Amino acid sequence: MASDGKSFYSVFKRSGIPVRVKKTRQIKPSRRKRESLVLIISTTQSLLGLASGMLVGFSLGLVGGGGSILAVPLMVYVVGVPEPHVAIGTSAIAVAANAAINLSNHARGGTVIWSCALVFAAAGIVGAFGGSILGKMVEGQKLLALFALIMLVIAMLMLKTRSRIGLPDVKISMSNMPAIVGLGLATGTLSGFFGIGGGFLIVPALMLATGMPIMNAVSSSLVAVTAFGMTTAASYAWSGLVSWTLAGLFVAGGILGGLAGTRSARLLAEKRGALNIVFAVVIIAVALYMLVRNITAL
């Protein structure tokens, strides 16, 4: 190991690609002693990160969620990030930025119900902050394995209610306020704890709390995904668990993917229940993959 004030490199391999992680131990930290990780990526990894970002952006634009849950395995198994918590912290930044960009696309289409979305997100920020602190205390693979089980439950619920049309003119009121705040706090806590944006939880939660159609729920969910992602990212960045270069590549790729995903979402919304089915299939596929890779952590 390196002594204080010196740096060293450890070489890892993921998918046949060598990864160097530079660890720098600070000599005189202010009130805190912590170790920062700086991921040094190759040109190949940069291209893989850009392509992965496009997939994440497409997912966010299409179904309003799944972006961060896709980003983490992409970073670990495709790009080659050796530390799960660094992948989680970096993905939170990338997903928050891509969600904000996709939100602007949906907002221009007039499908965001702002009154419900803002209250839901505000309540969830409190939960996301607390959840992120607890999440950093748990081993990364166990977090992903447990959340994969929750994803399967959510997918079943989405398939069960796929024919629901919803109320397009829904607004926040005293009758739905408790459900919006309560579900916002709950989903925010889960999002922060597992280090994900949580769109695949937020969409059904908004539909349950307000009765809005899935297209409006997908668009409105991006407000919360952005807020939860920024909160979680800030917590992980404070702990030095973020690769800023990789986050930038994910954001760049996500811009392109998000445009395609948003257009696809509008086309699918014209077919009754089709978006719900696509949403559930994406969740099931990712959940099964995650279980296969992390089942031994349970």
PDB file of C-alpha atoms in Angstrom:
ATOM      1  CA  MET A   1       0.000   0.000   0.000  1.00  0.00           C
ATOM      2  CA  ALA A   2       1.054   3.580  -0.518  1.00  0.00           C
ATOM      3  CA  SER A   3       2.104   5.851   2.279  1.00  0.00           C
ATOM      4  CA  ASP A   4       0.486   9.236   2.985  1.00  0.00           C
ATOM      5  CA  GLY A   5       1.144  11.805   0.304  1.00  0.00           C
ATOM      6  CA  LYS A   6       1.979   9.235  -2.402  1.00  0.00           C
ATOM      7  CA  SER A   7      -0.071   7.795  -5.257  1.00  0.00           C
ATOM      8  CA  PHE A   8      -0.235   4.315  -6.667  1.00  0.00           C
ATOM      9  CA  TYR A   9      -2.054   2.477  -9.402  1.00  0.00           C
ATOM     10  CA  SER A  10      -3.947  -0.793  -9.274  1.00  0.00           C
ATOM     11  CA  VAL A  11      -4.731  -2.554 -12.545  1.00  0.00           C
ATOM     12  CA  PHE A  12      -8.055  -4.329 -12.926  1.00  0.00           C
ATOM     13  CA  LYS A  13      -9.564  -6.124 -15.876  1.00  0.00           C
ATOM     14  CA  ARG A  14     -13.227  -6.094 -16.885  1.00  0.00           C
ATOM     15  CA  SER A  15     -14.374  -7.572 -20.199  1.00  0.00           C
ATOM     16  CA  GLY A  16     -10.729  -8.014 -21.159  1.00  0.00           C
ATOM     17  CA  ILE A  17      -9.994  -4.308 -20.777  1.00  0.00           C
ATOM     18  CA  PRO A  18      -7.334  -3.174 -18.284  1.00  0.00           C
ATOM     19  CA  VAL A  19      -8.480  -0.428 -15.950  1.00  0.00           C
ATOM     20  CA  ARG A  20      -6.186   1.681 -13.816  1.00  0.00           C
ATOM     21  CA  VAL A  21      -7.515   3.276 -10.676  1.00  0.00           C
ATOM     22  CA  LYS A  22      -5.435   5.984  -9.116  1.00  0.00           C
ATOM     23  CA  LYS A  23      -5.773   6.209  -5.334  1.00  0.00           C
ATOM     24  CA  THR A  24      -4.583   9.361  -3.643  1.00  0.00           C
ATOM     25  CA  ARG A  25      -4.445   9.601   0.132  1.00  0.00           C
ATOM     26  CA  GLN A  26      -4.580  13.194   1.345  1.00  0.00           C
ATOM     27  CA  ILE A  27      -1.892  14.298   3.787  1.00  0.00           C
ATOM     28  CA  LYS A  28      -3.861  16.957   5.692  1.00  0.00           C
ATOM     29  CA  PRO A  29      -7.592  16.525   5.083  1.00  0.00           C
ATOM     30  CA  SER A  30      -9.840  19.174   6.576  1.00  0.00           C
ATOM     31  CA  ARG A  31     -11.756  17.500   9.397  1.00  0.00           C
ATOM     32  CA  ARG A  32     -12.195  14.355   7.330  1.00  0.00           C
ATOM     33  CA  LYS A  33      -9.879  11.601   6.157  1.00  0.00           C
ATOM     34  CA  ARG A  34     -11.049  10.026   2.976  1.00  0.00           C
ATOM     35  CA  GLU A  35      -9.590   8.314  -0.053  1.00  0.00           C
ATOM     36  CA  SER A  36     -10.506   9.586  -3.531  1.00  0.00           C
ATOM     37  CA  LEU A  37     -10.672   7.335  -6.552  1.00  0.00           C
ATOM     38  CA  VAL A  38      -9.766   8.665 -10.000  1.00  0.00           C
ATOM     39  CA  LEU A  39     -10.698   6.337 -12.829  1.00  0.00           C
ATOM     40  CA  ILE A  40      -8.250   6.502 -15.724  1.00  0.00           C
ATOM     41  CA  ILE A  41     -10.002   5.283 -18.860  1.00  0.00           C
ATOM     42  CA  SER A  42      -8.663   4.302 -22.261  1.00  0.00           C
ATOM     43  CA  THR A  43      -9.925   5.359 -25.699  1.00  0.00           C
ATOM     44  CA  THR A  44     -11.836   2.083 -26.034  1.00  0.00           C
ATOM     45  CA  GLN A  45     -13.482   2.632 -22.682  1.00  0.00           C
ATOM     46  CA  SER A  46     -14.356   6.191 -23.680  1.00  0.00           C
ATOM     47  CA  LEU A  47     -16.186   4.903 -26.760  1.00  0.00           C
ATOM     48  CA  LEU A  48     -17.923   2.234 -24.689  1.00  0.00           C
ATOM     49  CA  GLY A  49     -18.937   4.887 -22.189  1.00  0.00           C
ATOM     50  CA  LEU A  50     -20.361   7.078 -24.943  1.00  0.00           C
ATOM     51  CA  ALA A  51     -22.336   4.176 -26.427  1.00  0.00           C
ATOM     52  CA  SER A  52     -23.575   3.127 -23.002  1.00  0.00           C
ATOM     53  CA  GLY A  53     -24.731   6.685 -22.373  1.00  0.00           C
ATOM     54  CA  MET A  54     -26.800   6.520 -25.558  1.00  0.00           C
ATOM     55  CA  LEU A  55     -28.573   3.420 -24.266  1.00  0.00           C
ATOM     56  CA  VAL A  56     -29.211   5.083 -20.917  1.00  0.00           C
ATOM     57  CA  GLY A  57     -30.589   8.221 -22.582  1.00  0.00           C
ATOM     58  CA  PHE A  58     -32.831   6.175 -24.860  1.00  0.00           C
ATOM     59  CA  SER A  59     -34.231   4.306 -21.857  1.00  0.00           C
ATOM     60  CA  LEU A  60     -34.954   7.526 -19.986  1.00  0.00           C
ATOM     61  CA  GLY A  61     -36.601   9.108 -23.020  1.00  0.00           C
ATOM     62  CA  LEU A  62     -38.680   6.029 -23.783  1.00  0.00           C
ATOM     63  CA  VAL A  63     -39.983   4.919 -20.401  1.00  0.00           C
ATOM     64  CA  GLY A  64     -38.906   7.657 -17.986  1.00  0.00           C
ATOM     65  CA  GLY A  65     -36.828   5.189 -16.000  1.00  0.00           C
ATOM     66  CA  GLY A  66     -34.432   2.295 -16.130  1.00  0.00           C
ATOM     67  CA  GLY A  67     -31.604   4.622 -17.066  1.00  0.00           C
ATOM     68  CA  SER A  68     -29.635   4.365 -13.858  1.00  0.00           C
ATOM     69  CA  ILE A  69     -30.338   0.692 -13.349  1.00  0.00           C
ATOM     70  CA  LEU A  70     -28.911   0.155 -16.832  1.00  0.00           C
ATOM     71  CA  ALA A  71     -26.033   2.576 -16.266  1.00  0.00           C
ATOM     72  CA  VAL A  72     -24.577   0.725 -13.300  1.00  0.00           C
ATOM     73  CA  PRO A  73     -24.207  -2.698 -14.986  1.00  0.00           C
ATOM     74  CA  LEU A  74     -23.005  -0.993 -18.166  1.00  0.00           C
ATOM     75  CA  MET A  75     -20.279   0.804 -16.241  1.00  0.00           C
ATOM     76  CA  VAL A  76     -19.219  -2.291 -14.331  1.00  0.00           C
ATOM     77  CA  TYR A  77     -19.520  -5.014 -16.993  1.00  0.00           C
ATOM     78  CA  VAL A  78     -19.015  -3.087 -20.253  1.00  0.00           C
ATOM     79  CA  VAL A  79     -16.825  -0.063 -19.490  1.00  0.00           C
ATOM     80  CA  GLY A  80     -14.953  -1.837 -16.693  1.00  0.00           C
ATOM     81  CA  VAL A  81     -15.370   0.286 -13.556  1.00  0.00           C
ATOM     82  CA  PRO A  82     -13.957  -1.931 -10.769  1.00  0.00           C
ATOM     83  CA  GLU A  83     -15.711  -0.266  -7.834  1.00  0.00           C
ATOM     84  CA  PRO A  84     -19.543  -0.729  -7.688  1.00  0.00           C
ATOM     85  CA  HIS A  85     -20.046   2.372  -5.558  1.00  0.00           C
ATOM     86  CA  VAL A  86     -18.036   4.495  -8.016  1.00  0.00           C
ATOM     87  CA  ALA A  87     -20.308   3.163 -10.777  1.00  0.00           C
ATOM     88  CA  ILE A  88     -23.365   4.050  -8.705  1.00  0.00           C
ATOM     89  CA  GLY A  89     -22.154   7.565  -7.888  1.00  0.00           C
ATOM     90  CA  THR A  90     -21.104   8.275 -11.471  1.00  0.00           C
ATOM     91  CA  SER A  91     -24.341   6.913 -12.913  1.00  0.00           C
ATOM     92  CA  ALA A  92     -26.363   9.157 -10.610  1.00  0.00           C
ATOM     93  CA  ILE A  93     -24.750  12.247 -12.178  1.00  0.00           C
ATOM     94  CA  ALA A  94     -25.157  10.961 -15.720  1.00  0.00           C
ATOM     95  CA  VAL A  95     -28.771   9.911 -15.222  1.00  0.00           C
ATOM     96  CA  ALA A  96     -29.729  13.188 -13.538  1.00  0.00           C
ATOM     97  CA  ALA A  97     -28.258  15.199 -16.412  1.00  0.00           C
ATOM     98  CA  ASN A  98     -29.829  13.004 -19.094  1.00  0.00           C
ATOM     99  CA  ALA A  99     -33.173  13.061 -17.289  1.00  0.00           C
ATOM    100  CA  ALA A 100     -33.088  16.871 -17.224  1.00  0.00           C
ATOM    101  CA  ILE A 101     -32.406  16.974 -20.963  1.00  0.00           C
ATOM    102  CA  ASN A 102     -35.175  14.482 -21.705  1.00  0.00           C
ATOM    103  CA  LEU A 103     -37.493  16.428 -19.413  1.00  0.00           C
ATOM    104  CA  SER A 104     -37.102  19.486 -21.632  1.00  0.00           C
ATOM    105  CA  ASN A 105     -38.097  17.373 -24.646  1.00  0.00           C
ATOM    106  CA  HIS A 106     -41.233  16.079 -22.903  1.00  0.00           C
ATOM    107  CA  ALA A 107     -42.071  19.534 -21.526  1.00  0.00           C
ATOM    108  CA  ARG A 108     -42.135  20.984 -25.026  1.00  0.00           C
ATOM    109  CA  GLY A 109     -44.698  18.316 -25.872  1.00  0.00           C
ATOM    110  CA  GLY A 110     -46.921  19.513 -23.027  1.00  0.00           C
ATOM    111  CA  THR A 111     -47.137  16.115 -21.323  1.00  0.00           C
ATOM    112  CA  VAL A 112     -45.596  17.054 -17.932  1.00  0.00           C
ATOM    113  CA  ILE A 113     -48.107  17.650 -15.119  1.00  0.00           C
ATOM    114  CA  TRP A 114     -45.950  20.080 -13.168  1.00  0.00           C
ATOM    115  CA  SER A 115     -48.088  20.560 -10.051  1.00  0.00           C
ATOM    116  CA  CYS A 116     -47.994  16.854  -9.207  1.00  0.00           C
ATOM    117  CA  ALA A 117     -44.416  16.288 -10.388  1.00  0.00           C
ATOM    118  CA  LEU A 118     -42.855  19.108  -8.343  1.00  0.00           C
ATOM    119  CA  VAL A 119     -44.543  18.138  -5.064  1.00  0.00           C
ATOM    120  CA  PHE A 120     -43.653  14.470  -5.640  1.00  0.00           C
ATOM    121  CA  ALA A 121     -40.002  15.377  -6.315  1.00  0.00           C
ATOM    122  CA  ALA A 122     -39.721  17.754  -3.355  1.00  0.00           C
ATOM    123  CA  ALA A 123     -40.912  15.067  -0.950  1.00  0.00           C
ATOM    124  CA  GLY A 124     -38.568  12.519  -2.512  1.00  0.00           C
ATOM    125  CA  ILE A 125     -35.441  14.654  -2.186  1.00  0.00           C
ATOM    126  CA  VAL A 126     -35.589  14.291   1.591  1.00  0.00           C
ATOM    127  CA  GLY A 127     -35.812  10.512   1.284  1.00  0.00           C
ATOM    128  CA  ALA A 128     -33.097  10.337  -1.387  1.00  0.00           C
ATOM    129  CA  PHE A 129     -30.600  12.121   0.831  1.00  0.00           C
ATOM    130  CA  GLY A 130     -31.167   9.826   3.779  1.00  0.00           C
ATOM    131  CA  GLY A 131     -31.282   6.731   1.593  1.00  0.00           C
ATOM    132  CA  SER A 132     -27.981   7.541  -0.116  1.00  0.00           C
ATOM    133  CA  ILE A 133     -26.196   7.769   3.231  1.00  0.00           C
ATOM    134  CA  LEU A 134     -27.475   4.324   4.223  1.00  0.00           C
ATOM    135  CA  GLY A 135     -26.769   2.856   0.766  1.00  0.00           C
ATOM    136  CA  LYS A 136     -23.065   3.642   0.935  1.00  0.00           C
ATOM    137  CA  MET A 137     -22.836   1.441   4.012  1.00  0.00           C
ATOM    138  CA  VAL A 138     -24.043  -1.665   2.137  1.00  0.00           C
ATOM    139  CA  GLU A 139     -22.027  -3.797  -0.312  1.00  0.00           C
ATOM    140  CA  GLY A 140     -22.738  -2.792  -3.912  1.00  0.00           C
ATOM    141  CA  GLN A 141     -23.602  -6.205  -5.380  1.00  0.00           C
ATOM    142  CA  LYS A 142     -26.089  -6.913  -2.616  1.00  0.00           C
ATOM    143  CA  LEU A 143     -27.853  -3.620  -3.332  1.00  0.00           C
ATOM    144  CA  LEU A 144     -28.261  -4.502  -7.005  1.00  0.00           C
ATOM    145  CA  ALA A 145     -29.442  -8.048  -6.297  1.00  0.00           C
ATOM    146  CA  LEU A 146     -32.093  -6.901  -3.832  1.00  0.00           C
ATOM    147  CA  PHE A 147     -33.337  -4.159  -6.131  1.00  0.00           C
ATOM    148  CA  ALA A 148     -33.646  -6.612  -9.015  1.00  0.00           C
ATOM    149  CA  LEU A 149     -36.297  -8.438  -6.974  1.00  0.00           C
ATOM    150  CA  ILE A 150     -38.217  -5.182  -6.475  1.00  0.00           C
ATOM    151  CA  MET A 151     -38.000  -4.518 -10.217  1.00  0.00           C
ATOM    152  CA  LEU A 152     -39.700  -7.830 -10.973  1.00  0.00           C
ATOM    153  CA  VAL A 153     -42.581  -6.953  -8.649  1.00  0.00           C
ATOM    154  CA  ILE A 154     -42.996  -3.533 -10.315  1.00  0.00           C
ATOM    155  CA  ALA A 155     -42.982  -5.153 -13.766  1.00  0.00           C
ATOM    156  CA  MET A 156     -45.777  -7.521 -12.769  1.00  0.00           C
ATOM    157  CA  LEU A 157     -47.850  -4.603 -11.520  1.00  0.00           C
ATOM    158  CA  MET A 158     -47.289  -2.695 -14.760  1.00  0.00           C
ATOM    159  CA  LEU A 159     -48.413  -5.662 -16.866  1.00  0.00           C
ATOM    160  CA  LYS A 160     -51.474  -6.130 -14.710  1.00  0.00           C
ATOM    161  CA  THR A 161     -52.603  -2.527 -15.279  1.00  0.00           C
ATOM    162  CA  ARG A 162     -51.502  -2.142 -18.896  1.00  0.00           C
ATOM    163  CA  SER A 163     -55.002  -1.311 -20.207  1.00  0.00           C
ATOM    164  CA  ARG A 164     -55.476   1.635 -17.865  1.00  0.00           C
ATOM    165  CA  ILE A 165     -56.063   4.885 -19.772  1.00  0.00           C
ATOM    166  CA  GLY A 166     -55.973   7.405 -16.914  1.00  0.00           C
ATOM    167  CA  LEU A 167     -57.144  10.992 -16.484  1.00  0.00           C
ATOM    168  CA  PRO A 168     -55.164  13.453 -18.652  1.00  0.00           C
ATOM    169  CA  ASP A 169     -56.553  16.543 -16.839  1.00  0.00           C
ATOM    170  CA  VAL A 170     -55.490  15.450 -13.361  1.00  0.00           C
ATOM    171  CA  LYS A 171     -54.255  18.151 -10.954  1.00  0.00           C
ATOM    172  CA  ILE A 172     -52.911  18.220  -7.434  1.00  0.00           C
ATOM    173  CA  SER A 173     -55.568  18.591  -4.741  1.00  0.00           C
ATOM    174  CA  MET A 174     -56.155  17.988  -1.050  1.00  0.00           C
ATOM    175  CA  SER A 175     -57.475  14.523  -1.885  1.00  0.00           C
ATOM    176  CA  ASN A 176     -54.354  13.257  -3.688  1.00  0.00           C
ATOM    177  CA  MET A 177     -51.751  15.368  -1.850  1.00  0.00           C
ATOM    178  CA  PRO A 178     -51.112  12.786   0.949  1.00  0.00           C
ATOM    179  CA  ALA A 179     -50.547   9.997  -1.606  1.00  0.00           C
ATOM    180  CA  ILE A 180     -48.240  12.164  -3.722  1.00  0.00           C
ATOM    181  CA  VAL A 181     -46.130  13.228  -0.751  1.00  0.00           C
ATOM    182  CA  GLY A 182     -46.062   9.757   0.835  1.00  0.00           C
ATOM    183  CA  LEU A 183     -45.151   7.888  -2.335  1.00  0.00           C
ATOM    184  CA  GLY A 184     -42.648  10.598  -3.262  1.00  0.00           C
ATOM    185  CA  LEU A 185     -40.880  10.181   0.068  1.00  0.00           C
ATOM    186  CA  ALA A 186     -40.902   6.379  -0.240  1.00  0.00           C
ATOM    187  CA  THR A 187     -39.579   6.230  -3.805  1.00  0.00           C
ATOM    188  CA  GLY A 188     -36.992   8.898  -3.019  1.00  0.00           C
ATOM    189  CA  THR A 189     -35.676   6.854  -0.110  1.00  0.00           C
ATOM    190  CA  LEU A 190     -35.406   3.723  -2.247  1.00  0.00           C
ATOM    191  CA  SER A 191     -33.771   5.670  -5.079  1.00  0.00           C
ATOM    192  CA  GLY A 192     -31.163   7.159  -2.774  1.00  0.00           C
ATOM    193  CA  PHE A 193     -30.521   3.883  -0.957  1.00  0.00           C
ATOM    194  CA  PHE A 194     -29.921   1.915  -4.166  1.00  0.00           C
ATOM    195  CA  GLY A 195     -28.183   4.801  -5.924  1.00  0.00           C
ATOM    196  CA  ILE A 196     -30.589   4.936  -8.879  1.00  0.00           C
ATOM    197  CA  GLY A 197     -32.929   7.496 -10.418  1.00  0.00           C
ATOM    198  CA  GLY A 198     -35.902   5.242  -9.749  1.00  0.00           C
ATOM    199  CA  GLY A 199     -38.041   6.109 -12.766  1.00  0.00           C
ATOM    200  CA  PHE A 200     -39.456   2.593 -12.939  1.00  0.00           C
ATOM    201  CA  LEU A 201     -40.758   3.108  -9.378  1.00  0.00           C
ATOM    202  CA  ILE A 202     -41.820   6.717  -9.895  1.00  0.00           C
ATOM    203  CA  VAL A 203     -44.014   6.081 -12.966  1.00  0.00           C
ATOM    204  CA  PRO A 204     -46.379   3.560 -11.302  1.00  0.00           C
ATOM    205  CA  ALA A 205     -46.295   5.623  -8.090  1.00  0.00           C
ATOM    206  CA  LEU A 206     -47.505   8.725  -9.951  1.00  0.00           C
ATOM    207  CA  MET A 207     -50.199   6.702 -11.702  1.00  0.00           C
ATOM    208  CA  LEU A 208     -51.340   5.259  -8.383  1.00  0.00           C
ATOM    209  CA  ALA A 209     -51.318   8.582  -6.527  1.00  0.00           C
ATOM    210  CA  THR A 210     -53.024  10.721  -9.181  1.00  0.00           C
ATOM    211  CA  GLY A 211     -54.622   8.448 -11.788  1.00  0.00           C
ATOM    212  CA  MET A 212     -52.718  10.143 -14.648  1.00  0.00           C
ATOM    213  CA  PRO A 213     -52.092   8.239 -17.936  1.00  0.00           C
ATOM    214  CA  ILE A 214     -48.743   6.516 -18.424  1.00  0.00           C
ATOM    215  CA  MET A 215     -47.528   9.048 -21.003  1.00  0.00           C
ATOM    216  CA  ASN A 216     -48.027  11.874 -18.495  1.00  0.00           C
ATOM    217  CA  ALA A 217     -46.502   9.730 -15.743  1.00  0.00           C
ATOM    218  CA  VAL A 218     -43.425   9.020 -17.876  1.00  0.00           C
ATOM    219  CA  SER A 219     -42.942  12.716 -18.635  1.00  0.00           C
ATOM    220  CA  SER A 220     -43.648  13.865 -15.074  1.00  0.00           C
ATOM    221  CA  SER A 221     -41.385  11.188 -13.600  1.00  0.00           C
ATOM    222  CA  LEU A 222     -38.361  12.853 -15.192  1.00  0.00           C
ATOM    223  CA  VAL A 223     -38.751  15.766 -12.760  1.00  0.00           C
ATOM    224  CA  ALA A 224     -38.274  13.364  -9.844  1.00  0.00           C
ATOM    225  CA  VAL A 225     -35.550  11.334 -11.612  1.00  0.00           C
ATOM    226  CA  THR A 226     -33.564  14.542 -12.079  1.00  0.00           C
ATOM    227  CA  ALA A 227     -34.063  15.645  -8.468  1.00  0.00           C
ATOM    228  CA  PHE A 228     -33.325  12.233  -6.936  1.00  0.00           C
ATOM    229  CA  GLY A 229     -30.276  11.715  -9.158  1.00  0.00           C
ATOM    230  CA  MET A 230     -28.778  15.101  -8.258  1.00  0.00           C
ATOM    231  CA  THR A 231     -29.328  14.458  -4.546  1.00  0.00           C
ATOM    232  CA  THR A 232     -27.734  11.006  -4.678  1.00  0.00           C
ATOM    233  CA  ALA A 233     -24.869  12.251  -6.872  1.00  0.00           C
ATOM    234  CA  ALA A 234     -24.068  15.047  -4.422  1.00  0.00           C
ATOM    235  CA  SER A 235     -23.861  12.541  -1.573  1.00  0.00           C
ATOM    236  CA  TYR A 236     -21.541  10.187  -3.501  1.00  0.00           C
ATOM    237  CA  ALA A 237     -19.420  13.048  -4.855  1.00  0.00           C
ATOM    238  CA  TRP A 238     -18.865  14.282  -1.294  1.00  0.00           C
ATOM    239  CA  SER A 239     -17.478  10.818  -0.501  1.00  0.00           C
ATOM    240  CA  GLY A 240     -15.174  10.893  -3.555  1.00  0.00           C
ATOM    241  CA  LEU A 241     -17.101   8.122  -5.347  1.00  0.00           C
ATOM    242  CA  VAL A 242     -17.528   9.737  -8.776  1.00  0.00           C
ATOM    243  CA  SER A 243     -15.622   9.531 -12.098  1.00  0.00           C
ATOM    244  CA  TRP A 244     -16.319  12.910 -13.689  1.00  0.00           C
ATOM    245  CA  THR A 245     -14.822  12.008 -17.084  1.00  0.00           C
ATOM    246  CA  LEU A 246     -17.030   8.953 -17.453  1.00  0.00           C
ATOM    247  CA  ALA A 247     -20.055  10.915 -16.278  1.00  0.00           C
ATOM    248  CA  GLY A 248     -19.425  13.470 -19.033  1.00  0.00           C
ATOM    249  CA  LEU A 249     -19.252  10.753 -21.686  1.00  0.00           C
ATOM    250  CA  PHE A 250     -22.513   9.237 -20.467  1.00  0.00           C
ATOM    251  CA  VAL A 251     -24.223  12.619 -20.606  1.00  0.00           C
ATOM    252  CA  ALA A 252     -22.985  13.279 -24.153  1.00  0.00           C
ATOM    253  CA  GLY A 253     -24.232   9.908 -25.362  1.00  0.00           C
ATOM    254  CA  GLY A 254     -27.470  10.335 -23.444  1.00  0.00           C
ATOM    255  CA  ILE A 255     -28.355  13.506 -25.325  1.00  0.00           C
ATOM    256  CA  LEU A 256     -28.508  11.603 -28.616  1.00  0.00           C
ATOM    257  CA  GLY A 257     -30.223   8.565 -27.148  1.00  0.00           C
ATOM    258  CA  GLY A 258     -32.755  10.707 -25.312  1.00  0.00           C
ATOM    259  CA  LEU A 259     -33.999  12.355 -28.489  1.00  0.00           C
ATOM    260  CA  ALA A 260     -34.674   8.970 -30.086  1.00  0.00           C
ATOM    261  CA  GLY A 261     -36.304   7.635 -26.917  1.00  0.00           C
ATOM    262  CA  THR A 262     -38.651  10.610 -26.574  1.00  0.00           C
ATOM    263  CA  ARG A 263     -39.861  10.256 -30.155  1.00  0.00           C
ATOM    264  CA  SER A 264     -40.443   6.533 -29.653  1.00  0.00           C
ATOM    265  CA  ALA A 265     -42.416   7.195 -26.463  1.00  0.00           C
ATOM    266  CA  ARG A 266     -44.790   9.538 -28.293  1.00  0.00           C
ATOM    267  CA  LEU A 267     -45.365   7.004 -31.062  1.00  0.00           C
ATOM    268  CA  LEU A 268     -46.026   4.164 -28.619  1.00  0.00           C
ATOM    269  CA  ALA A 269     -48.403   6.338 -26.573  1.00  0.00           C
ATOM    270  CA  GLU A 270     -50.792   6.328 -29.527  1.00  0.00           C
ATOM    271  CA  LYS A 271     -51.239   2.573 -29.136  1.00  0.00           C
ATOM    272  CA  ARG A 272     -53.304   1.605 -26.107  1.00  0.00           C
ATOM    273  CA  GLY A 273     -51.221  -0.096 -23.428  1.00  0.00           C
ATOM    274  CA  ALA A 274     -48.189  -0.568 -25.672  1.00  0.00           C
ATOM    275  CA  LEU A 275     -45.905   1.661 -23.591  1.00  0.00           C
ATOM    276  CA  ASN A 276     -46.795  -0.222 -20.405  1.00  0.00           C
ATOM    277  CA  ILE A 277     -45.788  -3.510 -22.034  1.00  0.00           C
ATOM    278  CA  VAL A 278     -42.466  -2.133 -23.296  1.00  0.00           C
ATOM    279  CA  PHE A 279     -41.847  -0.631 -19.864  1.00  0.00           C
ATOM    280  CA  ALA A 280     -42.448  -3.972 -18.112  1.00  0.00           C
ATOM    281  CA  VAL A 281     -40.309  -5.945 -20.593  1.00  0.00           C
ATOM    282  CA  VAL A 282     -37.358  -3.586 -20.076  1.00  0.00           C
ATOM    283  CA  ILE A 283     -37.642  -3.961 -16.301  1.00  0.00           C
ATOM    284  CA  ILE A 284     -37.885  -7.775 -16.420  1.00  0.00           C
ATOM    285  CA  ALA A 285     -34.925  -8.117 -18.794  1.00  0.00           C
ATOM    286  CA  VAL A 286     -32.644  -5.898 -16.700  1.00  0.00           C
ATOM    287  CA  ALA A 287     -33.783  -7.480 -13.429  1.00  0.00           C
ATOM    288  CA  LEU A 288     -33.052 -11.018 -14.624  1.00  0.00           C
ATOM    289  CA  TYR A 289     -29.625  -9.982 -15.874  1.00  0.00           C
ATOM    290  CA  MET A 290     -28.823  -8.347 -12.558  1.00  0.00           C
ATOM    291  CA  LEU A 291     -29.967 -11.390 -10.597  1.00  0.00           C
ATOM    292  CA  VAL A 292     -27.745 -13.679 -12.650  1.00  0.00           C
ATOM    293  CA  ARG A 293     -24.725 -11.440 -12.034  1.00  0.00           C
ATOM    294  CA  ASN A 294     -25.358 -10.759  -8.341  1.00  0.00           C
ATOM    295  CA  ILE A 295     -27.345 -13.727  -6.964  1.00  0.00           C
ATOM    296  CA  THR A 296     -24.415 -14.915  -4.853  1.00  0.00           C
ATOM    297  CA  ALA A 297     -24.516 -11.648  -2.888  1.00  0.00           C
ATOM    298  CA  LEU A 298     -27.899 -12.494  -1.344  1.00  0.00           C
TER     299      LEU A 298
END
